[in-house]
Short mmCIF file of C-alpha atoms in Angstrom, two decimals:
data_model
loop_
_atom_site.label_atom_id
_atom_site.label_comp_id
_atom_site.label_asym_id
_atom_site.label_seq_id
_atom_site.Cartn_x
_atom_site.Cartn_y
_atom_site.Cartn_z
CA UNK H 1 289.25 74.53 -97.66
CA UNK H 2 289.36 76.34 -94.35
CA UNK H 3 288.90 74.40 -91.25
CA UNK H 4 285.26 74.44 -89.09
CA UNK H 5 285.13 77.06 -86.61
CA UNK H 6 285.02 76.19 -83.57
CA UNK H 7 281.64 76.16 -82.02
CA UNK H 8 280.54 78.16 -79.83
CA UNK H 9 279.58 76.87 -76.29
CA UNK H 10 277.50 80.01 -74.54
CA UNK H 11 276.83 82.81 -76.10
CA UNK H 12 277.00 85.91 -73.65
CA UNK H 13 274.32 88.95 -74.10
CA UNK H 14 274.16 92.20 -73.59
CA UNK H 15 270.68 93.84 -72.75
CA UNK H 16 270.24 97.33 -73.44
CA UNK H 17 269.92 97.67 -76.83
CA UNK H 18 270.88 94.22 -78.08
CA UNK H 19 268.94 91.63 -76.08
CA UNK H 20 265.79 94.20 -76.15
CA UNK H 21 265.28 97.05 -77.61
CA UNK H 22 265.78 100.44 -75.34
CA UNK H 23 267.70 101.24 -72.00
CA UNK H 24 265.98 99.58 -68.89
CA UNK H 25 266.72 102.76 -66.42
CA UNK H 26 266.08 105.19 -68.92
CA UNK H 27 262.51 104.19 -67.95
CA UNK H 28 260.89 103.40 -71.04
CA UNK H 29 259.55 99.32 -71.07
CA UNK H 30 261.86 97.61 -72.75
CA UNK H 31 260.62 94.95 -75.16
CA UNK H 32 262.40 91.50 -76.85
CA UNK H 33 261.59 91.78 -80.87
CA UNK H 34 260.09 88.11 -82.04
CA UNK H 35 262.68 87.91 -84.27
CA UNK H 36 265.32 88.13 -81.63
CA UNK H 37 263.20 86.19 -79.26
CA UNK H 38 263.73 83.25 -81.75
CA UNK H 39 267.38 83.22 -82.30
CA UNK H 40 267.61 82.66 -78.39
CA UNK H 41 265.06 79.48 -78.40
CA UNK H 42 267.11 78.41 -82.18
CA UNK H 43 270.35 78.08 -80.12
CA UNK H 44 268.81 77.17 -76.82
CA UNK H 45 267.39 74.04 -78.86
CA UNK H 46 270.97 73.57 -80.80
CA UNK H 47 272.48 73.21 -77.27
CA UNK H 48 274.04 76.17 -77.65
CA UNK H 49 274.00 77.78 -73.52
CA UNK H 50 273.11 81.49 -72.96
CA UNK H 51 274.06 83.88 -70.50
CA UNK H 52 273.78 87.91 -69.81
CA UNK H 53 276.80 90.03 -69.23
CA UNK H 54 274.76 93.38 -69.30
CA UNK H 55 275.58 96.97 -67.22
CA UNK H 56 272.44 97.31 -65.11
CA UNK H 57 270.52 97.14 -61.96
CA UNK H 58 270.47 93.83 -60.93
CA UNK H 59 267.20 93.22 -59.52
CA UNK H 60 264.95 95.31 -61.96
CA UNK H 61 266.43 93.74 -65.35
CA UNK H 62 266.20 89.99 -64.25
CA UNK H 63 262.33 91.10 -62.75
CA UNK H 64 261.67 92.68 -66.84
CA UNK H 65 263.55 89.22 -68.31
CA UNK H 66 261.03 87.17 -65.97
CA UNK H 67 258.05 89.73 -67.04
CA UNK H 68 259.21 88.95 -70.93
CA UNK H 69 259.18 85.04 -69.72
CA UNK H 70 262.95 85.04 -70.61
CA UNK H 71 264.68 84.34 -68.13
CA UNK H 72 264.55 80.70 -67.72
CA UNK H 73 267.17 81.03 -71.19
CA UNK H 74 270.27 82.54 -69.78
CA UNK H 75 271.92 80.28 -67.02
CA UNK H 76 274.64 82.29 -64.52
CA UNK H 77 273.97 85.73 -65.39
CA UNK H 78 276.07 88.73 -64.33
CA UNK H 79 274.14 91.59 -64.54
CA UNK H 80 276.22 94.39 -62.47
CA UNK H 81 278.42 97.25 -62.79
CA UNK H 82 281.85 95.59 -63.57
CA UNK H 83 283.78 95.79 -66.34
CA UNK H 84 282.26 93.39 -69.33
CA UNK H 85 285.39 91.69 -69.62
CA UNK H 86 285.47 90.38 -65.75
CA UNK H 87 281.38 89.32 -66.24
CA UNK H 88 282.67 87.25 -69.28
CA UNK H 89 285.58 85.52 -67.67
CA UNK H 90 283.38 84.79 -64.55
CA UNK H 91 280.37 83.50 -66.44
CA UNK H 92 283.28 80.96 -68.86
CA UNK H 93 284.82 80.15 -65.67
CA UNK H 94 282.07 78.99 -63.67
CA UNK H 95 280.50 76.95 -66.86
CA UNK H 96 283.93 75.39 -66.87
CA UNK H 97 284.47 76.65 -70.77
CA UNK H 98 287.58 77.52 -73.02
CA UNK H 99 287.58 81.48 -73.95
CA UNK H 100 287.40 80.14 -77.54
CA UNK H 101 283.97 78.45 -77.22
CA UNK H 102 282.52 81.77 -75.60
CA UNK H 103 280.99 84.33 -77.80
CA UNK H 104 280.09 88.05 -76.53
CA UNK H 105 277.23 90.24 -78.27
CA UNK H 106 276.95 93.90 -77.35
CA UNK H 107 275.60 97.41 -79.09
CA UNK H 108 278.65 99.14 -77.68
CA UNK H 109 281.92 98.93 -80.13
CA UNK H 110 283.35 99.83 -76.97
CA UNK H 111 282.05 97.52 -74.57
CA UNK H 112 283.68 94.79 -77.45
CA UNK H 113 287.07 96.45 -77.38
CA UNK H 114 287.23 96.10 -73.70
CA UNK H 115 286.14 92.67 -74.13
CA UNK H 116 288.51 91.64 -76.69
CA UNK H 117 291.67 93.67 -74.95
CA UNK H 118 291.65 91.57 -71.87
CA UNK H 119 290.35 88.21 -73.41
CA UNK H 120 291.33 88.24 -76.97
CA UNK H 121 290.15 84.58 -77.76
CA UNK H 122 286.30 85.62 -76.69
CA UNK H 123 284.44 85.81 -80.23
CA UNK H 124 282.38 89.45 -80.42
CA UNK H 125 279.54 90.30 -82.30
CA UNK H 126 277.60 93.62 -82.81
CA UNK H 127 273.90 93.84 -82.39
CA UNK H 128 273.78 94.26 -86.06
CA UNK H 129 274.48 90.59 -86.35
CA UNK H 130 272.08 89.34 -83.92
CA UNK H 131 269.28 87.93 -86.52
CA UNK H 132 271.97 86.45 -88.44
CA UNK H 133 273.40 84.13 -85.73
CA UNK H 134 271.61 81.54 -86.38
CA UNK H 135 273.27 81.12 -89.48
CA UNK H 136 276.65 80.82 -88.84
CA UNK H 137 279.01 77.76 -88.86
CA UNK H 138 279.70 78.06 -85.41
CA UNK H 139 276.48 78.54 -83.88
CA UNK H 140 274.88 75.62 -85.91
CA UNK H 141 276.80 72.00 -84.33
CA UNK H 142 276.83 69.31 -87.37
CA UNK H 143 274.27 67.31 -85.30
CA UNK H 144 271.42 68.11 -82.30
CA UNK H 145 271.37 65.29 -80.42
CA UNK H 146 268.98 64.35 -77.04
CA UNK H 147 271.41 65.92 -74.43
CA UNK H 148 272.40 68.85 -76.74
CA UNK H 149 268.64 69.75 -76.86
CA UNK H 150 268.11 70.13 -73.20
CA UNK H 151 271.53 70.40 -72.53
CA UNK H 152 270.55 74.34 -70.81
CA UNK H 153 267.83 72.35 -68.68
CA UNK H 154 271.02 69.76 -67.78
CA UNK H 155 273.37 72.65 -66.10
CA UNK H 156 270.29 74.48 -64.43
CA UNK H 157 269.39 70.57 -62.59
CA UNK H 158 273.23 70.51 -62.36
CA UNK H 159 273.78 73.74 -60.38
CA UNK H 160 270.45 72.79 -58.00
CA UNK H 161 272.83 69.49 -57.37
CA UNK H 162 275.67 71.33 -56.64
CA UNK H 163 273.45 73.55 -54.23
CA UNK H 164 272.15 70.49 -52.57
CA UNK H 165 275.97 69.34 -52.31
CA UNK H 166 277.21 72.67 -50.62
CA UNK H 167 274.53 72.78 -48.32
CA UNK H 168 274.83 68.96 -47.35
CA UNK H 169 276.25 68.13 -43.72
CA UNK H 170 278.59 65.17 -44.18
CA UNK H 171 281.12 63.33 -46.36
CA UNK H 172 280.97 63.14 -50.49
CA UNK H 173 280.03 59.34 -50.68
CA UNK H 174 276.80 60.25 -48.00
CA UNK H 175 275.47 63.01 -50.35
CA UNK H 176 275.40 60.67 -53.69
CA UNK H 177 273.09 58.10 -51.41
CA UNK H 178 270.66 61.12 -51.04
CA UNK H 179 270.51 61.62 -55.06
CA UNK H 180 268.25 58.21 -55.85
CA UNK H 181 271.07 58.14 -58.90
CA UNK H 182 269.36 55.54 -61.68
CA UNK H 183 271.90 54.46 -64.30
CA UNK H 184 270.59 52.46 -67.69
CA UNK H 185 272.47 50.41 -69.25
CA UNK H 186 270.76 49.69 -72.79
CA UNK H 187 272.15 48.34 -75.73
CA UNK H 188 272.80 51.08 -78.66
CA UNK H 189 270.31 52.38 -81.15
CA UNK H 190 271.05 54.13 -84.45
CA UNK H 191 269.69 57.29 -82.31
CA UNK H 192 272.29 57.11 -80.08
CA UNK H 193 275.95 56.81 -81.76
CA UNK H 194 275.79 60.52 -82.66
CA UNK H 195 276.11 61.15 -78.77
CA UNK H 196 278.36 58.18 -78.11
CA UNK H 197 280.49 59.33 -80.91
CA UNK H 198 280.73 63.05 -78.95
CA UNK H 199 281.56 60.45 -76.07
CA UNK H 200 284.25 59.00 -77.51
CA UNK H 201 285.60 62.13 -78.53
CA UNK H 202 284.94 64.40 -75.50
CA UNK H 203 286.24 62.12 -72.96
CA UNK H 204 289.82 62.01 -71.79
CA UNK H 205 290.35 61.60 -68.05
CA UNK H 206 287.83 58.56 -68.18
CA UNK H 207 288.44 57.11 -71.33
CA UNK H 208 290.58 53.52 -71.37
CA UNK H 209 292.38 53.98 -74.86
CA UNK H 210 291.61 57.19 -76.33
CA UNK H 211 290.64 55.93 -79.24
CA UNK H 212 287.97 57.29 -81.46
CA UNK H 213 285.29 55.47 -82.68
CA UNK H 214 283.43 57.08 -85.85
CA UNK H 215 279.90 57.01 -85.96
CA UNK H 216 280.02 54.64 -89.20
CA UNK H 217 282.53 52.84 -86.99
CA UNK H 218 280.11 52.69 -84.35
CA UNK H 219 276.99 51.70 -87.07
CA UNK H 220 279.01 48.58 -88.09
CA UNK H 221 279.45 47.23 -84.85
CA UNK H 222 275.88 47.35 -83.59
CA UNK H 223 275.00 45.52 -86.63
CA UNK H 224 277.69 42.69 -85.82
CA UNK H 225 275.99 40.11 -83.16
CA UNK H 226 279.28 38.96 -81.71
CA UNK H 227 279.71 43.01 -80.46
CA UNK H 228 277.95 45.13 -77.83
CA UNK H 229 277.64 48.67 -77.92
CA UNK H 230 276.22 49.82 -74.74
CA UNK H 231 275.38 53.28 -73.90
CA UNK H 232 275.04 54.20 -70.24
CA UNK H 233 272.26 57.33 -69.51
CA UNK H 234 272.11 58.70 -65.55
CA UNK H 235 269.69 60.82 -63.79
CA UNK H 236 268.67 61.39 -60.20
CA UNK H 237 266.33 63.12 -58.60
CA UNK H 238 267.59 66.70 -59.88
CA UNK H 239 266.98 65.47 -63.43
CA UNK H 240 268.71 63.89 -66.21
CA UNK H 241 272.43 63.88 -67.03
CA UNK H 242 272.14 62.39 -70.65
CA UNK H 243 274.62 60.00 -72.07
CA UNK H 244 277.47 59.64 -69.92
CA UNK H 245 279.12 56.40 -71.13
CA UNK H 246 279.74 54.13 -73.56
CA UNK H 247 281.29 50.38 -73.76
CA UNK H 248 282.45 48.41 -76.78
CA UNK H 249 282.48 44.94 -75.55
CA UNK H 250 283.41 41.61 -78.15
CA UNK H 251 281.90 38.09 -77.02
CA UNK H 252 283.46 35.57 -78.10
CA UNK H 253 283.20 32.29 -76.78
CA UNK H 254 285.55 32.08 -74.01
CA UNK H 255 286.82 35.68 -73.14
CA UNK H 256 284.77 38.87 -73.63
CA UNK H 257 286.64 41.68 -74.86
CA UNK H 258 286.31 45.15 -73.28
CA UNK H 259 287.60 47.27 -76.37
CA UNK H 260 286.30 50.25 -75.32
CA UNK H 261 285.20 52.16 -71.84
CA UNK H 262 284.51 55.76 -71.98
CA UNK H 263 282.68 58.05 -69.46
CA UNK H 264 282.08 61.55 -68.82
CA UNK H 265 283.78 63.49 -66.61
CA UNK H 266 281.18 65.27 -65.19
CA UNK H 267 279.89 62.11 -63.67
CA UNK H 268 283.17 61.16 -61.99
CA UNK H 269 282.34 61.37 -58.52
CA UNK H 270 279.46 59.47 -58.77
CA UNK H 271 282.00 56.17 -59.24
CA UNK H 272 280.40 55.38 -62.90
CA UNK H 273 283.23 53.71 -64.11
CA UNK H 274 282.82 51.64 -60.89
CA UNK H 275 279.57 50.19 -61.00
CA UNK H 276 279.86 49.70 -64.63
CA UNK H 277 283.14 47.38 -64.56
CA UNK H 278 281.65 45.53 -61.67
CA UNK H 279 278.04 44.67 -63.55
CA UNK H 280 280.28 43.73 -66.62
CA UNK H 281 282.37 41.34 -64.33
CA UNK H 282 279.35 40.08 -63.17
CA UNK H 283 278.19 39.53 -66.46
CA UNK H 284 280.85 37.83 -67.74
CA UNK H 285 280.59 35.78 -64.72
CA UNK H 286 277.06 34.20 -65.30
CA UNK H 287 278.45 33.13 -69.01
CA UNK H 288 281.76 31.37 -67.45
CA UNK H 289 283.80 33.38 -69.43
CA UNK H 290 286.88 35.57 -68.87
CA UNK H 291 286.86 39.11 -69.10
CA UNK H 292 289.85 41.14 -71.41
CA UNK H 293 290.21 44.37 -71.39
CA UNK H 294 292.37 47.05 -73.47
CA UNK H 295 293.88 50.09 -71.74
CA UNK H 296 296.46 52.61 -73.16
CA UNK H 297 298.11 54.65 -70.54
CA UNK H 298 297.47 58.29 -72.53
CA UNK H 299 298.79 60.61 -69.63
CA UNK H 300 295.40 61.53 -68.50
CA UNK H 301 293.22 58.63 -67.78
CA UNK H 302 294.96 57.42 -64.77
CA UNK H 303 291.81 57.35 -62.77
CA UNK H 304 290.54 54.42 -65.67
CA UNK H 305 293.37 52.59 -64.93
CA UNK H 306 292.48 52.64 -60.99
CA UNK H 307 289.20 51.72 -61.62
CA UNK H 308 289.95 48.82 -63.96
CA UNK H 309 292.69 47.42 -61.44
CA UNK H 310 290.48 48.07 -58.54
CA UNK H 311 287.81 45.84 -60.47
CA UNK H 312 290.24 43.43 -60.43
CA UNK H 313 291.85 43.65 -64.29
CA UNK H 314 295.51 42.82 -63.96
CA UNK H 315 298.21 41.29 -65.92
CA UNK H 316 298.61 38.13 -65.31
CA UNK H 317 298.41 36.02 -68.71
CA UNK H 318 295.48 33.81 -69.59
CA UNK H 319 295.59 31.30 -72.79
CA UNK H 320 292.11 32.84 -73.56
CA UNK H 321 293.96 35.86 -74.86
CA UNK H 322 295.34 34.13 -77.85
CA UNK H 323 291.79 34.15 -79.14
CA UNK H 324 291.92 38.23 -79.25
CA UNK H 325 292.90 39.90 -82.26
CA UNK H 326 295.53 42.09 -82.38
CA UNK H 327 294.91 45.51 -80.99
CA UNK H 328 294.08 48.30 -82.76
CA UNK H 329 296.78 51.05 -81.51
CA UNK H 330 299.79 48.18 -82.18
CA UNK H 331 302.15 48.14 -79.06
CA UNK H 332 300.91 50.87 -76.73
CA UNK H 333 297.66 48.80 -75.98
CA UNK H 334 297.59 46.89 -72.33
CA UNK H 335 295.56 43.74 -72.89
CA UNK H 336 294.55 43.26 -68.72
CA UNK H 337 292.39 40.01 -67.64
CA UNK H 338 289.94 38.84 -64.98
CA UNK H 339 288.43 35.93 -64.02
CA UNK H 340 285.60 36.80 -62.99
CA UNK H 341 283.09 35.99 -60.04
CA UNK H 342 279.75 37.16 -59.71
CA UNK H 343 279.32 40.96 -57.92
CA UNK H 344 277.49 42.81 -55.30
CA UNK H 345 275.04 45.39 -56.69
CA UNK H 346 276.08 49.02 -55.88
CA UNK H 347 275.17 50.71 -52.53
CA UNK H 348 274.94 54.26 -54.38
CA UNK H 349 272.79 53.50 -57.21
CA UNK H 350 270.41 51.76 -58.98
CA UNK H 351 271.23 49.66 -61.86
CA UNK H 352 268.85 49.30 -64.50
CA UNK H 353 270.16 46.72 -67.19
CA UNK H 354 270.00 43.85 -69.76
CA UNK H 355 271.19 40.59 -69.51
CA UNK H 356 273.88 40.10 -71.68
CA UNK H 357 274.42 36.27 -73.37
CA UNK H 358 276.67 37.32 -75.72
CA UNK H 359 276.64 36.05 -79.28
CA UNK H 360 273.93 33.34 -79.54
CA UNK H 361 275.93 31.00 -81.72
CA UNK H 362 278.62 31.11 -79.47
CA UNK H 363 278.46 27.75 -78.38
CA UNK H 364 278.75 26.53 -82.23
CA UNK H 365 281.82 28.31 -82.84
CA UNK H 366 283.44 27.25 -80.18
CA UNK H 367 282.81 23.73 -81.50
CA UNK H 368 284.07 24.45 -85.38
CA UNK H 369 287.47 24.25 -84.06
CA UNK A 1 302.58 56.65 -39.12
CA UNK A 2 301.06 54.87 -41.79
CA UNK A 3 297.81 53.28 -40.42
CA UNK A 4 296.82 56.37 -38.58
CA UNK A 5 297.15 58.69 -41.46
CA UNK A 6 295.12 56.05 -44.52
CA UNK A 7 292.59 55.62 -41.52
CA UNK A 8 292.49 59.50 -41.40
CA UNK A 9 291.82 60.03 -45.09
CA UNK A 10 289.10 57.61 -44.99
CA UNK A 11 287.11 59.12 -41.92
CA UNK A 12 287.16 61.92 -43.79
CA UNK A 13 285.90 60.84 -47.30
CA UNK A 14 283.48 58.08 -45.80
CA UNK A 15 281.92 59.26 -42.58
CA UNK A 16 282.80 56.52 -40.96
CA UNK A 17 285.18 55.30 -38.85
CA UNK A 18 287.11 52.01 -39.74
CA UNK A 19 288.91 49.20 -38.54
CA UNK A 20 292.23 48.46 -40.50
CA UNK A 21 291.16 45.40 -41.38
CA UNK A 22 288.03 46.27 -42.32
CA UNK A 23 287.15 44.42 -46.05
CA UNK A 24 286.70 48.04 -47.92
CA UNK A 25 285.89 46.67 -51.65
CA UNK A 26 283.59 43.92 -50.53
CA UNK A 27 281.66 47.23 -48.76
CA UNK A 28 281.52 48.91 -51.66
CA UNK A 29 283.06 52.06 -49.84
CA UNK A 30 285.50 52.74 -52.79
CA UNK A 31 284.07 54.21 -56.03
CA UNK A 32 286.73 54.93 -58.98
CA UNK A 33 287.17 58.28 -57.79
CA UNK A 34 287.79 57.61 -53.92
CA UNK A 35 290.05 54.91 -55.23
CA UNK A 36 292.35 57.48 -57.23
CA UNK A 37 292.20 59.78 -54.56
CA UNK A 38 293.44 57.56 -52.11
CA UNK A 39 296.16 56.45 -54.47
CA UNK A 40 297.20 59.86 -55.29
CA UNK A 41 297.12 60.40 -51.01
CA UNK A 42 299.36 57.81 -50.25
CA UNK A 43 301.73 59.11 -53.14
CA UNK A 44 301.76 62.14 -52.10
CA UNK A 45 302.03 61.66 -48.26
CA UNK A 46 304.44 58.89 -48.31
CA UNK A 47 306.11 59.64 -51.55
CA UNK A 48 306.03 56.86 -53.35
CA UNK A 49 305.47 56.14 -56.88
CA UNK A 50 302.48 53.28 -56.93
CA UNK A 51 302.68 51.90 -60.70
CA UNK A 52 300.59 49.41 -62.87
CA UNK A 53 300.68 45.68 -60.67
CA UNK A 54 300.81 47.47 -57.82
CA UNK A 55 297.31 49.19 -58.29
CA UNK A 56 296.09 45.28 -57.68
CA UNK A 57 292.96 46.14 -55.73
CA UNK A 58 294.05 43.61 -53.04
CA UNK A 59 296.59 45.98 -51.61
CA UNK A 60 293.61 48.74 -51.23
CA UNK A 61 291.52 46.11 -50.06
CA UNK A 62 291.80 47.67 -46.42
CA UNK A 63 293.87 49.87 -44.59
CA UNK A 64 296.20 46.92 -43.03
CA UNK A 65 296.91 46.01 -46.60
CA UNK A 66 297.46 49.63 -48.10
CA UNK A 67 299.39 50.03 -44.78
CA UNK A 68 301.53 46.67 -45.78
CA UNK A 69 301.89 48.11 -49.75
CA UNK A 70 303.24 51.41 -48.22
CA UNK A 71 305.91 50.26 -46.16
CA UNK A 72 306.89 47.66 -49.13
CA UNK A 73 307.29 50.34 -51.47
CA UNK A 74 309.20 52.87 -48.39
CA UNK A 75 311.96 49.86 -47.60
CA UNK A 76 312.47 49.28 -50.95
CA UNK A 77 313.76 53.34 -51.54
CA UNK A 78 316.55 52.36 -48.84
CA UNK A 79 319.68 52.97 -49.55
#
């Protein structure tokens, strides 16, 4: 059974002659067929991004791809008289994507040599194969979910932030106060574990154990009242930023146990990890009980072990972690503890959130024993 | 010297300018990414190595006390 392919991140265009049908300076009006009109709003809703690599005049083809009511689709276009290959390796570098997630489709079996001489992992396709995207494995993810279906609308807010950042007059920390930044905190739906799954899997730099937590994984421990699975959403006033987060949290009656904290890199700067260790602290606090937390050094998630000894996790032992069960990953797991005291809000955002009691027949098991 | 350099850093990344002994967590001046940049500053300006109990947020707590954990962890490279 051969493996999955990978998928495909952004899918580069040509113009002439694949994107629409004719040559824009040859002066005829060039049109988009329905047909290929609807594979670009299929993988625009699969989350699939789209961009233009395409040999023209500037200024005239994005007017005609505004005129065909297009253009809001393709996101960092390069639409010039450089080689292809240098338009595709700009377009993957300033998305921040891996060659192999990038695919390239073009009417020119030259224009794809080029491609595929200088960046050989770049996936090319002929215009022949245009109406038949849609159907292959690696244009069609395993799951839409929320984000992936506006992911495109995600970047485009994302790059207005990033404007707003360049043209801002002061330090890092000042700019974020200017973003109104909103972060919910809501406990986990069925809806949501396909995106905290990706979460789990996607995350490395901000991710406490690096392990992986299956969606059925996932679905067992939202239906177990002595567990929280929390998903944490952003957005400020640029738009949304989807899921960026996700915590696994056990209550049990005298220490609550942080399994699990995972959050997206994208949202780094914005001190997520942060806010979200010091609400939980607080948390913990109004119950009286001790917070545990699990951390596996993987090589890359240094800045989650800052943030969880900045919040005050250390290693000093605590009886309450004899009521823990053993951890999942054997030996490599750190169990770190805090007793906690109640916390500030955060000066940077707002914190929208429920209040967590933990398992309501806490209280009786504690007395069993 | 130390003090002058941490206080330095911060100016930069903050806007503002600090007392050493100003309480930084309490503030809320440090999110998880200042905090690993400043780690990764003193590391690399002082070169020192600043591992697991170290990272205790008291020693970051302000610049007198990252000052303090700085010079700890310089003596103790003596020969």
């Amino acid at each position: 059974m051969p493996d999955a392919p990978t998928l495909v991140k952004c899918l580069v265009w040509d113009l002439d002659n694949t994107l629409w049908r004719g040559t824009l300076l040859e002066g005829a009006q060039v049109e988009i067929p329905e047909a290929v009109r609807q594979v670009v709003t299929t993988l625009d809703s699969r989350g699939v991004l789209q961009s233009i690599a395409s040999k023209n005049d500037h200024d005239l083809a994005w007017a005609r791809l505004e005129e065909l009511g297009m253009a809001d689709y393709f996101v960092v276009p390069r639409i010039g008289w450089g080689p292809k290959s240098e338009s595709v390796r700009a377009i993957a570098e300033r998305l921040n994507f891996a060659h192999t997630t990038i695919a390239f489709v073009d009417d020119d079996p030259a224009e794809r040599a080029e491609v595929t001489f200088h960046e050989p992992d770049i996936r090319c396709y002929g215009a022949q194969q245009v109406l038949g995207l849609t159907s292959l494995p690696e244009f069609s993810p395993r799951t839409v979910t929320v984000d992936s279906a506006r992911r495109r609308q995600m970047y485009q807010a994302n790059f207005r932030r990033e404007a707003a950042q360049a043209d801002f007059q002061g330090p890092a920390e000042e700019f974020l106060r200017t973003l109104g930044i909103v972060m919910e905190i809501t406990r986990a739906g069925q809806q949501e574990l396909a995106r905290l799954e990706e979460l789990t899997l996607r995350t490395s730099q901000m991710n406490a154990t690096g392990v992986h937590y299956s969606r059925e994984t996932l679905g067992r421990l939202l239906a177990d009242p002595a567990h929280e699975v929390l998903a944490i959403t952003l957005a400020d006033r640029f738009g949304p930023h989807g899921a960026v987060g996700i915590v696994l949290l056990e209550t049990r009656p005298r220490v609550w146990h942080l399994k699990l904290l995972a959050t997206s890199c994208r949202v780094v700067s914005y001190g997520v990890g942060t806010v979200i260790l010091n609400w939980l602290a607080d948390q913990t606090a109004r119950v009286g009980a001790h917070l545990a937390a699990d951390f596996r050094a993987t090589g890359r998630n240094r800045i989650m072990e800052v943030a969880y000894r900045f919040a005050g996790l250390g290693d000093q032992p605590c009886a309450c972690l004899a009521d823990l069960g053993r951890p999942e990953d054997g030996t490599q797991i750190q169990r770190l503890h805090l007793e906690p005291e109640p916390r500030a809000l955060p000066q940077t955002m707002q914190v929208i959130a429920p209040e967590l009691l933990g398992d309501p027949n806490r209280h009786l098991k504690g007395a069993i024993r | 010297m130390i003090a002058k350099a941490v206080l330095g850093f911060l100016t930069e990344r903050t806007g503002r300018s600090l007392d050493p002994g100003y309480d930084l967590l309490e503030a809320g001046l440090v999110s998880s990414l200042l905090a690993l940049e400043l780690v990764a500053f003193l590391e690399r300006t002082f070169s020192v190595a600043i591992a697991g109990p170290d990272l205790d947020r008291q020693n970051f707590r302000s610049v007198d006390a990252m000052t303090g954990l700085v010079g700890r962890l310089l003596g103790g490279t003596g020969a």
